[in-house]
PDB file of C-alpha atoms in Angstrom:
ATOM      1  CA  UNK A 224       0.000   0.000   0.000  1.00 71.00           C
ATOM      2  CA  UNK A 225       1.530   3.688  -0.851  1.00 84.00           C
ATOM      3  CA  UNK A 226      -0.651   4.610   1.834  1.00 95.00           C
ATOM      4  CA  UNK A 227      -1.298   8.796   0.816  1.00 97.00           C
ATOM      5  CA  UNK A 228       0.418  10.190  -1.944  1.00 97.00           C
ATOM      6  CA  UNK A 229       0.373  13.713  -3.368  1.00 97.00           C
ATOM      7  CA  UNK A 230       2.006  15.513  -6.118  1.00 97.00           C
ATOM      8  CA  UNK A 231       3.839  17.438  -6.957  1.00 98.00           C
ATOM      9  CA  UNK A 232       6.280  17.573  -4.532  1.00 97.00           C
ATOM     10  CA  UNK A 233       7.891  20.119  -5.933  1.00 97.00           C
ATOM     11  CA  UNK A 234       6.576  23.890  -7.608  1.00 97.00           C
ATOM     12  CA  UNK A 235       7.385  27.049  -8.283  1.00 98.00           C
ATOM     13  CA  UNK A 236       4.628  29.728  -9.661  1.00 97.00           C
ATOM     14  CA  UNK A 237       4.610  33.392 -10.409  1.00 98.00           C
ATOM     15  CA  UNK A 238       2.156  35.432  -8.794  1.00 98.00           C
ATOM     16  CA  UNK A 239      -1.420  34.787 -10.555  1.00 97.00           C
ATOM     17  CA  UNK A 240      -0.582  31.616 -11.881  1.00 98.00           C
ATOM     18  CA  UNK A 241      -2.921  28.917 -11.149  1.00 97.00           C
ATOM     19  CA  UNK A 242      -1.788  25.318  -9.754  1.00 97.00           C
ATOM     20  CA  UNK A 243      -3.900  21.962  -8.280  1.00 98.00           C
ATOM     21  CA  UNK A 244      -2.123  19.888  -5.968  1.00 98.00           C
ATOM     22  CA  UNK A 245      -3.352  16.527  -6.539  1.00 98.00           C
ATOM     23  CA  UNK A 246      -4.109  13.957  -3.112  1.00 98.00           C
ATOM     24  CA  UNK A 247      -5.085  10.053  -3.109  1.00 98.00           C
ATOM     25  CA  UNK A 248      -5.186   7.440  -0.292  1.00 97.00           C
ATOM     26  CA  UNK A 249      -5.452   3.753  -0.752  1.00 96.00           C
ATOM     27  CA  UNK A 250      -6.531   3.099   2.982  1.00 94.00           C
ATOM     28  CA  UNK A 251     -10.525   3.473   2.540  1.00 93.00           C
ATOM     29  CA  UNK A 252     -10.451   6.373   5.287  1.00 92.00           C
ATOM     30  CA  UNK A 253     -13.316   8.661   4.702  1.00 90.00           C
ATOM     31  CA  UNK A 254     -11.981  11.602   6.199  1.00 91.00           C
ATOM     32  CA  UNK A 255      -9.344  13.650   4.340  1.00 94.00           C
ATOM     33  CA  UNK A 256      -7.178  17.498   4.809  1.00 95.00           C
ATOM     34  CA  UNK A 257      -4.795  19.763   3.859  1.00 97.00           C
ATOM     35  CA  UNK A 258      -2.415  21.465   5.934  1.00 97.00           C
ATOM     36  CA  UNK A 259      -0.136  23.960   5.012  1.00 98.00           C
ATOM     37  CA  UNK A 260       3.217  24.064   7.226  1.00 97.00           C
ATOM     38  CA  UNK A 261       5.422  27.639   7.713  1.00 94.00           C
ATOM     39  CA  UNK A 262       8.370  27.633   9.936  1.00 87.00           C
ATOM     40  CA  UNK A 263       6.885  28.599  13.484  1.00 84.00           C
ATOM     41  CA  UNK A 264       3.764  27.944  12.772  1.00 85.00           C
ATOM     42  CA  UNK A 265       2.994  24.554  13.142  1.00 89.00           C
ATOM     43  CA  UNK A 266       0.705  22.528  10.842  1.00 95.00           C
ATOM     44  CA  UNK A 267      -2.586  24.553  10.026  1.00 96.00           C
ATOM     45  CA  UNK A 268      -5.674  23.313   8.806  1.00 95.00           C
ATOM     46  CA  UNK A 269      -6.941  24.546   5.078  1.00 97.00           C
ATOM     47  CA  UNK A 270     -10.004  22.353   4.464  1.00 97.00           C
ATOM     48  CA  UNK A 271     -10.988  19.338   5.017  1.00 94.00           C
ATOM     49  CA  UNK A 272     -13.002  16.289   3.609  1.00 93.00           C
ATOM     50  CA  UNK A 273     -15.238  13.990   6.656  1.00 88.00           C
ATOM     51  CA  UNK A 274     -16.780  11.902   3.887  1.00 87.00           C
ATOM     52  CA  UNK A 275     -16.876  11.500   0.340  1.00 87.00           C
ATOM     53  CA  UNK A 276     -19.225  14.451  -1.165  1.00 88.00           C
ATOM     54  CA  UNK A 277     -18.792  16.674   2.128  1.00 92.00           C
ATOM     55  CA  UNK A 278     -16.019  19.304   2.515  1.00 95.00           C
ATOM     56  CA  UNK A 279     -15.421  22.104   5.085  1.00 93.00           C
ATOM     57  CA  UNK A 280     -13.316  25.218   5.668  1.00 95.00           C
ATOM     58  CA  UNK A 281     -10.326  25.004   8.166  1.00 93.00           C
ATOM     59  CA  UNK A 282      -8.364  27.626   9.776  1.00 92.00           C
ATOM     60  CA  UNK A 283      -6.981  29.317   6.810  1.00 96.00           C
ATOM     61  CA  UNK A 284      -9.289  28.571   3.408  1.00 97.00           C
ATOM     62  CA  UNK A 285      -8.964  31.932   2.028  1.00 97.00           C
ATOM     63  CA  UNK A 286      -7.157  31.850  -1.142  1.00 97.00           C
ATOM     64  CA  UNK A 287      -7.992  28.187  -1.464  1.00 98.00           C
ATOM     65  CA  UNK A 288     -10.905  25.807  -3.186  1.00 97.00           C
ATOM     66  CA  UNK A 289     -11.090  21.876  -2.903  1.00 98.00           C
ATOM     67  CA  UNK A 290     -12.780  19.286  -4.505  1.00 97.00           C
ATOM     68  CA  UNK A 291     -13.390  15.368  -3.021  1.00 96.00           C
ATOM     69  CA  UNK A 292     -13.336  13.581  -6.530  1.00 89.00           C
ATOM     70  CA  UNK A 293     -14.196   9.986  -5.105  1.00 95.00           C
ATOM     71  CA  UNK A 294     -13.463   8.359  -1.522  1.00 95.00           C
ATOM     72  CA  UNK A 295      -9.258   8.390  -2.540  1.00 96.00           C
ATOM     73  CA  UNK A 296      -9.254  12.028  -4.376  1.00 97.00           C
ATOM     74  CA  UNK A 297      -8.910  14.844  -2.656  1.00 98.00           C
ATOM     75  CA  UNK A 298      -7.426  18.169  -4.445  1.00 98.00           C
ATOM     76  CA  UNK A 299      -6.281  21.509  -3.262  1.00 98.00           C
ATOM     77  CA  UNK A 300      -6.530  24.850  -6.165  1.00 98.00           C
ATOM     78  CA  UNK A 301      -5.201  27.437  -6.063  1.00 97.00           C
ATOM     79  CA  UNK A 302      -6.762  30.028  -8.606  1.00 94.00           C
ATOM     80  CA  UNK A 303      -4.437  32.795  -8.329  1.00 97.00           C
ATOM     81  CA  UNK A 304      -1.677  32.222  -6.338  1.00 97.00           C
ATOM     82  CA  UNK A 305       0.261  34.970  -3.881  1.00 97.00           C
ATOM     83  CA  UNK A 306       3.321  34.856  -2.327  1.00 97.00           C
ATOM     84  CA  UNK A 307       2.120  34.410   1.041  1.00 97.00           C
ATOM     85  CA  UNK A 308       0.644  30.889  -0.544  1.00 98.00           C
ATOM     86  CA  UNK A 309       4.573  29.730  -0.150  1.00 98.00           C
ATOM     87  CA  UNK A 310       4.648  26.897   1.776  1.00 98.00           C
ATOM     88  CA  UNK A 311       4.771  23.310   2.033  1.00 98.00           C
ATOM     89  CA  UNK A 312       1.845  21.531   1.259  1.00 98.00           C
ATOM     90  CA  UNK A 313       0.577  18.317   3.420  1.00 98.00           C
ATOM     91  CA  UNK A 314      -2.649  16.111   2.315  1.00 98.00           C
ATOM     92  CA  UNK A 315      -3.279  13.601   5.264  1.00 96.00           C
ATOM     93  CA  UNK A 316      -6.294  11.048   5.662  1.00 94.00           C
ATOM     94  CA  UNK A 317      -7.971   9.436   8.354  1.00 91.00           C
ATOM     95  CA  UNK A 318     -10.569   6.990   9.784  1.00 85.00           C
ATOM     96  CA  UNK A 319     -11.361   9.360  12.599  1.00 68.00           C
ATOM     97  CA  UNK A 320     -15.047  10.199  13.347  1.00 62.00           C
ATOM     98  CA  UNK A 321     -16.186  12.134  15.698  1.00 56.00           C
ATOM     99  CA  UNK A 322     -13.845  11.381  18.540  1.00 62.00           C
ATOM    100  CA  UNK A 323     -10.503  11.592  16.582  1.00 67.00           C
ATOM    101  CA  UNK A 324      -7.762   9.245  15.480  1.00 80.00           C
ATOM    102  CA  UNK A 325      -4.504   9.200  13.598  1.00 89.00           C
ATOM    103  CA  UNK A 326      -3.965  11.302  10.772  1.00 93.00           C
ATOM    104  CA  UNK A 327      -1.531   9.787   7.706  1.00 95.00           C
ATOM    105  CA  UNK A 328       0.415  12.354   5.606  1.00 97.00           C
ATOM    106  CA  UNK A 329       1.493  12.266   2.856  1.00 98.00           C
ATOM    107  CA  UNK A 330       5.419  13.394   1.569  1.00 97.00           C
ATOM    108  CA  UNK A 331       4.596  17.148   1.591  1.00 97.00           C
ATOM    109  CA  UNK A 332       4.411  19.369  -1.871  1.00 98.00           C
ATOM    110  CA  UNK A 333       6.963  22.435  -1.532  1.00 97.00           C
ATOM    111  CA  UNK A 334       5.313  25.369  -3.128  1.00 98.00           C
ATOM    112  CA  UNK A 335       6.843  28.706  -4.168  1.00 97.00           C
ATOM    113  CA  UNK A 336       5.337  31.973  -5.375  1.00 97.00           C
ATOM    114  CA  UNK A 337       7.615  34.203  -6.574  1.00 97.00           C
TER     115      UNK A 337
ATOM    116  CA  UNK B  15     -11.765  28.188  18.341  1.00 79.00           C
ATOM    117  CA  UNK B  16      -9.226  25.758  19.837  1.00 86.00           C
ATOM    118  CA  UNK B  17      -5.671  27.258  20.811  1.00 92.00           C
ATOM    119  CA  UNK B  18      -2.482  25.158  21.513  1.00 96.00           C
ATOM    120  CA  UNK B  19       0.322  26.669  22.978  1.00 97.00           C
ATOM    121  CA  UNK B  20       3.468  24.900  22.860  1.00 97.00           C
ATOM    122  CA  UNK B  21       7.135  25.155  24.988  1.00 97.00           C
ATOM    123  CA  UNK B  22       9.817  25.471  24.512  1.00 97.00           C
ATOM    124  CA  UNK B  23      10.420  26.206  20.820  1.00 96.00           C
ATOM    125  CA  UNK B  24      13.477  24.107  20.871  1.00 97.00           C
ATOM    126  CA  UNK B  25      15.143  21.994  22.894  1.00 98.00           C
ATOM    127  CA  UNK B  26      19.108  20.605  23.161  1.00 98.00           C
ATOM    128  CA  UNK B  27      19.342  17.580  25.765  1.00 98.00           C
ATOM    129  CA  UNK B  28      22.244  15.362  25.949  1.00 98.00           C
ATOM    130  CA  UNK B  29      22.237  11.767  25.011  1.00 98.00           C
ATOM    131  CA  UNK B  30      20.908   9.529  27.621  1.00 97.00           C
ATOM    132  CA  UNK B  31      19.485  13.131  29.893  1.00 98.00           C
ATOM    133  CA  UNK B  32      15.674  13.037  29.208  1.00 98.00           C
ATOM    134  CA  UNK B  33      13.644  15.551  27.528  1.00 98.00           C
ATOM    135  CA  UNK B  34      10.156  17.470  28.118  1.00 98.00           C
ATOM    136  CA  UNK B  35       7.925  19.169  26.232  1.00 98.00           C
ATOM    137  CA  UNK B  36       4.640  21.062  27.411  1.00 98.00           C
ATOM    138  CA  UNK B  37       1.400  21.896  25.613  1.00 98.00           C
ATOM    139  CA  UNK B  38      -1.499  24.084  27.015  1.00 98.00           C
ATOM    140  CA  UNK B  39      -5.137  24.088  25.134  1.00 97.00           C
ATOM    141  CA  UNK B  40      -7.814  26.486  25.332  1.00 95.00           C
ATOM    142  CA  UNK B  41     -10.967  24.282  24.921  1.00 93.00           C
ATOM    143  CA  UNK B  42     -12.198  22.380  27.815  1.00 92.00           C
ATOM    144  CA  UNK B  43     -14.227  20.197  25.668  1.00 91.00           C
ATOM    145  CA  UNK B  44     -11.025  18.919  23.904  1.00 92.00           C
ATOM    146  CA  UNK B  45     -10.812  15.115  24.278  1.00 90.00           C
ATOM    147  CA  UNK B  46      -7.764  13.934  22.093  1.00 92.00           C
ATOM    148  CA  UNK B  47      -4.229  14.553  22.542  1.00 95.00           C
ATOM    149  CA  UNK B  48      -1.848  13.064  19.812  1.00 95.00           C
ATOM    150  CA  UNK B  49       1.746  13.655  19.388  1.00 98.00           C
ATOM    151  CA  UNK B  50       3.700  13.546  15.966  1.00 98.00           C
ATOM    152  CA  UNK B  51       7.358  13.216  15.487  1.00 98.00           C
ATOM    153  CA  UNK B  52       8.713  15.061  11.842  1.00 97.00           C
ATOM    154  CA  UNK B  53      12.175  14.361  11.001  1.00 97.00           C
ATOM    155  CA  UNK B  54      13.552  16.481   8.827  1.00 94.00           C
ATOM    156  CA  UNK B  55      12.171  16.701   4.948  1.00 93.00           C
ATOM    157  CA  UNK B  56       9.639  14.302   6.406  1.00 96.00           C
ATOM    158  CA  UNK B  57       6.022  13.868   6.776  1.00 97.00           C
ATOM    159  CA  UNK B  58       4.998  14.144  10.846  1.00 97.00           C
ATOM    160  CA  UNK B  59       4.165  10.536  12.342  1.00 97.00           C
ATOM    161  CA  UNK B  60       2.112  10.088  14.736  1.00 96.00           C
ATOM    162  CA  UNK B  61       4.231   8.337  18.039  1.00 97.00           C
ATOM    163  CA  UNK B  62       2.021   8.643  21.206  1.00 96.00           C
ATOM    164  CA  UNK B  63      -1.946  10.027  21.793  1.00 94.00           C
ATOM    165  CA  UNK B  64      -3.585  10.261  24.626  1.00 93.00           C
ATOM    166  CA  UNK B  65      -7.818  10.691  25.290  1.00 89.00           C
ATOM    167  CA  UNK B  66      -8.800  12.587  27.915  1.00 83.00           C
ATOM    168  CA  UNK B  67     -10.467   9.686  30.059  1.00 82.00           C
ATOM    169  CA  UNK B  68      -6.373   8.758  31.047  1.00 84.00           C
ATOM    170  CA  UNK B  69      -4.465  10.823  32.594  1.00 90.00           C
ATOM    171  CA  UNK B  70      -0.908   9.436  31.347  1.00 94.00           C
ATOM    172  CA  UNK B  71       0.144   6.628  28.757  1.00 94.00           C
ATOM    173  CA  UNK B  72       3.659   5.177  28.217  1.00 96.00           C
ATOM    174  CA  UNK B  73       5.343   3.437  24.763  1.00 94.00           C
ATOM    175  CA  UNK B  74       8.531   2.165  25.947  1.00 96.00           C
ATOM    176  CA  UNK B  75      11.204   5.743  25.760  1.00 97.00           C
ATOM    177  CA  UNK B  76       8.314   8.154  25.557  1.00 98.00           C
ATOM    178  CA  UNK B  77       4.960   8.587  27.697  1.00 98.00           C
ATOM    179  CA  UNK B  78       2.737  11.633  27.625  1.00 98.00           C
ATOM    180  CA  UNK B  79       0.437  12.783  31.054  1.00 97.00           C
ATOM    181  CA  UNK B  80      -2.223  15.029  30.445  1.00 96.00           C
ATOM    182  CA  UNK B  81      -3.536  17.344  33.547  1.00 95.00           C
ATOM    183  CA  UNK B  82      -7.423  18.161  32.310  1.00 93.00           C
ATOM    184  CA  UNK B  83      -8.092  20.645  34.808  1.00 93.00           C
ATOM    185  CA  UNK B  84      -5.110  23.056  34.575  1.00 94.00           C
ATOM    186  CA  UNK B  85      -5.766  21.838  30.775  1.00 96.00           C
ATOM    187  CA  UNK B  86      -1.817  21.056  29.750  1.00 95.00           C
ATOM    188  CA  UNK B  87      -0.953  17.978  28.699  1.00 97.00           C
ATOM    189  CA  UNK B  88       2.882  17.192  28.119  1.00 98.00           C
ATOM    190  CA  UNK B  89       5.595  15.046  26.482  1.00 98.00           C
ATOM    191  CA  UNK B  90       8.482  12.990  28.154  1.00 98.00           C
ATOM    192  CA  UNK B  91      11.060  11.093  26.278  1.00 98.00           C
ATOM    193  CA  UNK B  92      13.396   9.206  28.677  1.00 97.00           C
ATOM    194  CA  UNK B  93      17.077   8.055  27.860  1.00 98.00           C
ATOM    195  CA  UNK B  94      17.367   9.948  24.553  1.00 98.00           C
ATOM    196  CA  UNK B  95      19.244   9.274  21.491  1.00 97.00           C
ATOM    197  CA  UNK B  96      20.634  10.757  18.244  1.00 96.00           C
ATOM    198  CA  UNK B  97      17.814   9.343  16.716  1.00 96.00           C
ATOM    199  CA  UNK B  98      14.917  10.980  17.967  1.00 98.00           C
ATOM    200  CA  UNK B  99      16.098  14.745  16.696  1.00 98.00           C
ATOM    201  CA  UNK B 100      13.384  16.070  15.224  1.00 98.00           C
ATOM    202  CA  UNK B 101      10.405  18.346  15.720  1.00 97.00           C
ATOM    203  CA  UNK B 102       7.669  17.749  17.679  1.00 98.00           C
ATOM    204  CA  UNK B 103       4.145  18.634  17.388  1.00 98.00           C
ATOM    205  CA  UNK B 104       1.366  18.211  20.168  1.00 98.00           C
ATOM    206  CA  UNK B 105      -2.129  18.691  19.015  1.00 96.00           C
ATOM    207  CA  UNK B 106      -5.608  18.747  20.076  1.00 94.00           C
ATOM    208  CA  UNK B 107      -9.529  18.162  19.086  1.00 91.00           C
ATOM    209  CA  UNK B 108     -12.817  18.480  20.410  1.00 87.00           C
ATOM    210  CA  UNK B 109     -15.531  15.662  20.141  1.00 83.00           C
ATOM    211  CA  UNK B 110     -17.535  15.778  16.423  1.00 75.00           C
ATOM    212  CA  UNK B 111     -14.231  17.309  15.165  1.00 76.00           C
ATOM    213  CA  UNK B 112     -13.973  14.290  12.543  1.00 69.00           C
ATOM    214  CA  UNK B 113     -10.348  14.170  12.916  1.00 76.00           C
ATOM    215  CA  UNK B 114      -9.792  18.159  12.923  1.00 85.00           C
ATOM    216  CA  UNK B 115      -6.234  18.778  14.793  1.00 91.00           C
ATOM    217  CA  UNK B 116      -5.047  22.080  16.044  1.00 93.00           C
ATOM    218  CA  UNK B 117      -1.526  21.506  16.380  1.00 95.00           C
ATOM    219  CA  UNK B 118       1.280  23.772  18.748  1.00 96.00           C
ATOM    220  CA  UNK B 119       4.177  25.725  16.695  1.00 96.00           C
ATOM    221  CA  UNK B 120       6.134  22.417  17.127  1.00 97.00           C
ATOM    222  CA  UNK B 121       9.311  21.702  19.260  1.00 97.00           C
ATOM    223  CA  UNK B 122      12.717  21.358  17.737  1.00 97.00           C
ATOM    224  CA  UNK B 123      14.928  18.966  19.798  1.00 98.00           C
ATOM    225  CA  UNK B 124      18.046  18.011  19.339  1.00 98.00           C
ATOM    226  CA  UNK B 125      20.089  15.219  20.697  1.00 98.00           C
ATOM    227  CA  UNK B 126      23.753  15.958  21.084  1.00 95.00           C
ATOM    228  CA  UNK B 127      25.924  12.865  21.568  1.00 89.00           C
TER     229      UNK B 127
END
């Protein structure tokens, strides 16, 4: 099992440009996320996905859409993209339901707006 | 919202001393207390959680005790080695949070030998 993977790892974008970063899980959790992670900051919450068709805003969503394709998929956008959207990127999934469990990241995607 | 404060920001412990890292939350209702481990250029894992009907839990090296009236919970690793530099995030969630985390700014320990 590859367990979550996400690409790209790597990218670097001009201000405006327009990227997806692309998430999928072979584990047959239902709940799926995006963090973004800045030096200091810890890992912050962007949106998140409790079930297949459902998705909610985190901490930080502004700048940021997502889309649950099927129970694996889930896909950050970013439609025009700001340098303050630098950061690296972590998807992460999990069984959890109401009263928590262990989330599973993926390898991070490293994303810089210049 | 929940709020997780975490200390110190880093940490240097010689090998074999033992280290300890704190973590205060805002939210009374929180329930869940998991810690994750991130190397460096890697994804966090988790290595210890805790739920707030315990009051401390042990995995060989590492336990965590969690104090749900002055609402800190904290880390301990015992006997460290080279090995377990890294940063360290403690997090927290509230029941129907389906799996939402608010994590601390992480710890950065290092192991000197």
């Amino acid at each position: 099992n590859a367990g979550v993977t996400q690409t790209p790892k790597f990218q670097v974008l001009k201000t405006g440009q327009s990227m997806t970063l692309q998430c999928a899980q072979d584990m047959n959790h239902n709940s799926m996320y995006w963090y973004r992670q800045d030096p200091g900051m810890g890992l912050r919450l962007i949106y998140y996905s409790a079930s297949e068709g459902t998705t909610d805003k985190g901490e930080v969503p502004n700048g940021y859409n997502v889309s649950r394709l099927n129970k694996r998929e889930f896909s950050l956008r970013l439609e025009s993209a700001a340098p303050s959207q630098t950061s690296v990127y972590f998807c992460a999934s999990s069984e959890a339901d109401k009263i928590g469990g262990e989330l599973f990241f993926g390898e991070g995607s490293r994303l810089t707006v210049l | 919202g929940e709020n997780v404060e975490q200390h110190p920001s880093t940490l240097s412990v010689q090998e074999g001393d033992s280290a300890v890292i704190k973590c205060t939350y805002s939210d009374s209702a929180s329930n869940y207390f998991p810690w994750y481990k991130q190397e460096l250029g890697k994804r966090p894992q988790l290595i210890i959680d805790i739920r707030s009907n315990v009051g401390e839990k042990k995995d060989q090296r590492i336990a965590v005790t969690l104090n749900k009236t002055a609402k800190h919970f904290s880390l301990h690793i015992t006997e460290t080695q080279p090995e377990d530099s890294a940063v360290y995030f403690c997090a927290a969630s509230t029941p129907d949070s389906w799996g939402k985390l608010q994590f601390g700014a992480g710890t950065q320990v290092v192991v000197t030998p």
